[in-house]
Amino acid sequence: MGRPGHTLDLRFTKNYIQCCVMLRAFEVRRVNVWRNLNCYAL
């Protein structure tokens, strides 16, 4: 079965990766919005 804390480690890692992916998606969206606003300003 392995160490008891191993599954907790995996779950934490998965949540951490999901959080990073969401943050990265949010950053990309924010950059796109910023770029669109710049286009409108031009």
Short mmCIF file of C-alpha atoms in Angstrom, two decimals:
data_model
loop_
_atom_site.label_atom_id
_atom_site.label_comp_id
_atom_site.label_asym_id
_atom_site.label_seq_id
_atom_site.Cartn_x
_atom_site.Cartn_y
_atom_site.Cartn_z
CA MET A 1 0.00 0.00 0.00
CA GLY A 2 2.83 2.41 0.81
CA ARG A 3 3.15 5.20 3.31
CA PRO A 4 -0.09 6.66 4.70
CA GLY A 5 1.01 10.20 3.87
CA HIS A 6 1.79 9.26 0.27
CA THR A 7 -1.80 9.60 -0.95
CA LEU A 8 -2.07 12.94 0.84
CA ASP A 9 1.13 14.02 -0.93
CA LEU A 10 -0.29 13.05 -4.31
CA ARG A 11 -3.59 14.78 -3.61
CA PHE A 12 -1.78 17.96 -2.54
CA THR A 13 0.42 17.85 -5.63
CA LYS A 14 -2.60 17.39 -7.90
CA ASN A 15 -4.43 20.29 -6.25
CA TYR A 16 -1.29 22.42 -6.50
CA ILE A 17 -0.95 21.66 -10.22
CA GLN A 18 -4.64 22.44 -10.81
CA CYS A 19 -4.20 25.73 -8.96
CA CYS A 20 -1.16 26.61 -11.07
CA VAL A 21 -3.05 25.76 -14.26
CA MET A 22 -5.99 27.94 -13.21
CA LEU A 23 -3.68 30.82 -12.30
CA ARG A 24 -1.84 30.49 -15.61
CA ALA A 25 -5.15 30.47 -17.51
CA PHE A 26 -6.24 33.56 -15.57
CA GLU A 27 -2.94 35.32 -16.35
CA VAL A 28 -3.29 34.54 -20.06
CA ARG A 29 -6.86 35.82 -20.04
CA ARG A 30 -5.79 39.01 -18.26
CA VAL A 31 -2.98 39.59 -20.77
CA ASN A 32 -5.44 39.08 -23.64
CA VAL A 33 -7.85 41.59 -22.09
CA TRP A 34 -5.00 44.05 -21.62
CA ARG A 35 -3.94 43.56 -25.25
CA ASN A 36 -7.53 44.05 -26.45
CA LEU A 37 -7.78 47.28 -24.44
CA ASN A 38 -4.55 48.45 -26.05
CA CYS A 39 -6.00 47.68 -29.49
CA TYR A 40 -9.11 49.69 -28.63
CA ALA A 41 -6.93 52.57 -27.42
CA LEU A 42 -5.12 52.59 -30.77
#
